């Protein structure tokens, strides 16, 4: 049962997390989205250890289709953080 498992067991190892660097170019952002099967991606500064927020892939793509610049800081939302020690 999910409620009986500690958070640590449900976490994805940091090295396996798909993420986007906040300073990526539009081409790099679109490449990361294309390579990932996920609809939500963490936005980080430099590494997945520095998560700034989360972005919805569909919002990034809608921005691109509208011909507007992709500015991740404007598209991301606050990421909820759950301590890995939580039972």
GROMACS .gro file of C-alpha atoms in nm:
model
   87
    1UNK     CA    1   0.000   0.000   0.000
    2UNK     CA    2   0.121   0.344  -0.092
    3UNK     CA    3   0.032   0.497   0.243
    4UNK     CA    4   0.259   0.249   0.421
    5UNK     CA    5   0.570   0.317   0.211
    6UNK     CA    6   0.828   0.579   0.309
    7UNK     CA    7   0.881   0.868   0.067
    8UNK     CA    8   1.239   0.758  -0.004
    9UNK     CA    9   1.109   0.437  -0.170
   10UNK     CA   10   0.895   0.639  -0.412
   11UNK     CA   11   1.160   0.890  -0.515
   12UNK     CA   12   1.338   0.890  -0.851
   13UNK     CA   13   1.718   0.898  -0.814
   14UNK     CA   14   1.853   1.246  -0.892
   15UNK     CA   15   2.068   1.109  -1.176
   16UNK     CA   16   1.754   0.976  -1.351
   17UNK     CA   17   1.542   1.292  -1.325
   18UNK     CA   18   1.454   1.471  -1.650
   19UNK     CA   19   1.491   1.846  -1.591
   20UNK     CA   20   1.548   2.174  -1.774
   21UNK     CA   21   1.811   2.433  -1.686
   22UNK     CA   22   1.649   2.774  -1.639
   23UNK     CA   23   1.920   2.930  -1.858
   24UNK     CA   24   1.871   2.691  -2.152
   25UNK     CA   25   1.814   2.825  -2.501
   26UNK     CA   26   1.476   2.764  -2.665
   27UNK     CA   27   1.630   2.492  -2.882
   28UNK     CA   28   1.774   2.319  -2.574
   29UNK     CA   29   1.439   2.344  -2.393
   30UNK     CA   30   1.253   2.191  -2.687
   31UNK     CA   31   1.513   1.913  -2.717
   32UNK     CA   32   1.475   1.824  -2.346
   33UNK     CA   33   1.097   1.817  -2.385
   34UNK     CA   34   1.123   1.596  -2.694
   35UNK     CA   35   1.351   1.351  -2.511
   36UNK     CA   36   1.130   1.324  -2.203
   37UNK     CA   37   0.808   1.123  -2.170
   38UNK     CA   38   0.688   1.347  -1.884
   39UNK     CA   39   0.424   1.621  -1.894
   40UNK     CA   40   0.580   1.808  -1.600
   41UNK     CA   41   0.950   1.890  -1.573
   42UNK     CA   42   1.155   2.044  -1.295
   43UNK     CA   43   1.326   2.372  -1.381
   44UNK     CA   44   1.662   2.405  -1.207
   45UNK     CA   45   1.965   2.631  -1.196
   46UNK     CA   46   2.274   2.440  -1.309
   47UNK     CA   47   2.182   2.098  -1.168
   48UNK     CA   48   1.882   1.904  -1.040
   49UNK     CA   49   2.004   1.988  -0.689
   50UNK     CA   50   1.889   2.350  -0.740
   51UNK     CA   51   1.523   2.316  -0.837
   52UNK     CA   52   1.349   2.650  -0.883
   53UNK     CA   53   1.007   2.521  -0.985
   54UNK     CA   54   0.815   2.295  -1.219
   55UNK     CA   55   0.681   2.361  -1.568
   56UNK     CA   56   0.406   2.201  -1.772
   57UNK     CA   57   0.529   2.081  -2.110
   58UNK     CA   58   0.200   2.175  -2.278
   59UNK     CA   59   0.237   2.537  -2.160
   60UNK     CA   60   0.590   2.557  -2.299
   61UNK     CA   61   0.471   2.416  -2.632
   62UNK     CA   62   0.166   2.647  -2.640
   63UNK     CA   63   0.398   2.943  -2.585
   64UNK     CA   64   0.615   2.827  -2.874
   65UNK     CA   65   0.313   2.775  -3.103
   66UNK     CA   66   0.188   3.125  -3.018
   67UNK     CA   67   0.521   3.260  -3.144
   68UNK     CA   68   0.613   3.398  -2.803
   69UNK     CA   69   0.956   3.358  -2.643
   70UNK     CA   70   0.992   3.070  -2.398
   71UNK     CA   71   1.081   3.221  -2.060
   72UNK     CA   72   1.092   2.937  -1.807
   73UNK     CA   73   1.088   3.171  -1.507
   74UNK     CA   74   0.748   3.296  -1.625
   75UNK     CA   75   0.609   2.951  -1.707
   76UNK     CA   76   0.719   2.762  -1.396
   77UNK     CA   77   0.525   2.711  -1.076
   78UNK     CA   78   0.644   2.647  -0.724
   79UNK     CA   79   0.764   2.290  -0.672
   80UNK     CA   80   0.624   2.121  -0.364
   81UNK     CA   81   0.903   1.956  -0.167
   82UNK     CA   82   0.849   1.649   0.050
   83UNK     CA   83   1.133   1.550   0.285
   84UNK     CA   84   1.272   1.206   0.199
   85UNK     CA   85   1.265   1.107   0.566
   86UNK     CA   86   0.886   1.138   0.578
   87UNK     CA   87   0.707   0.810   0.653
   0.00000   0.00000   0.00000
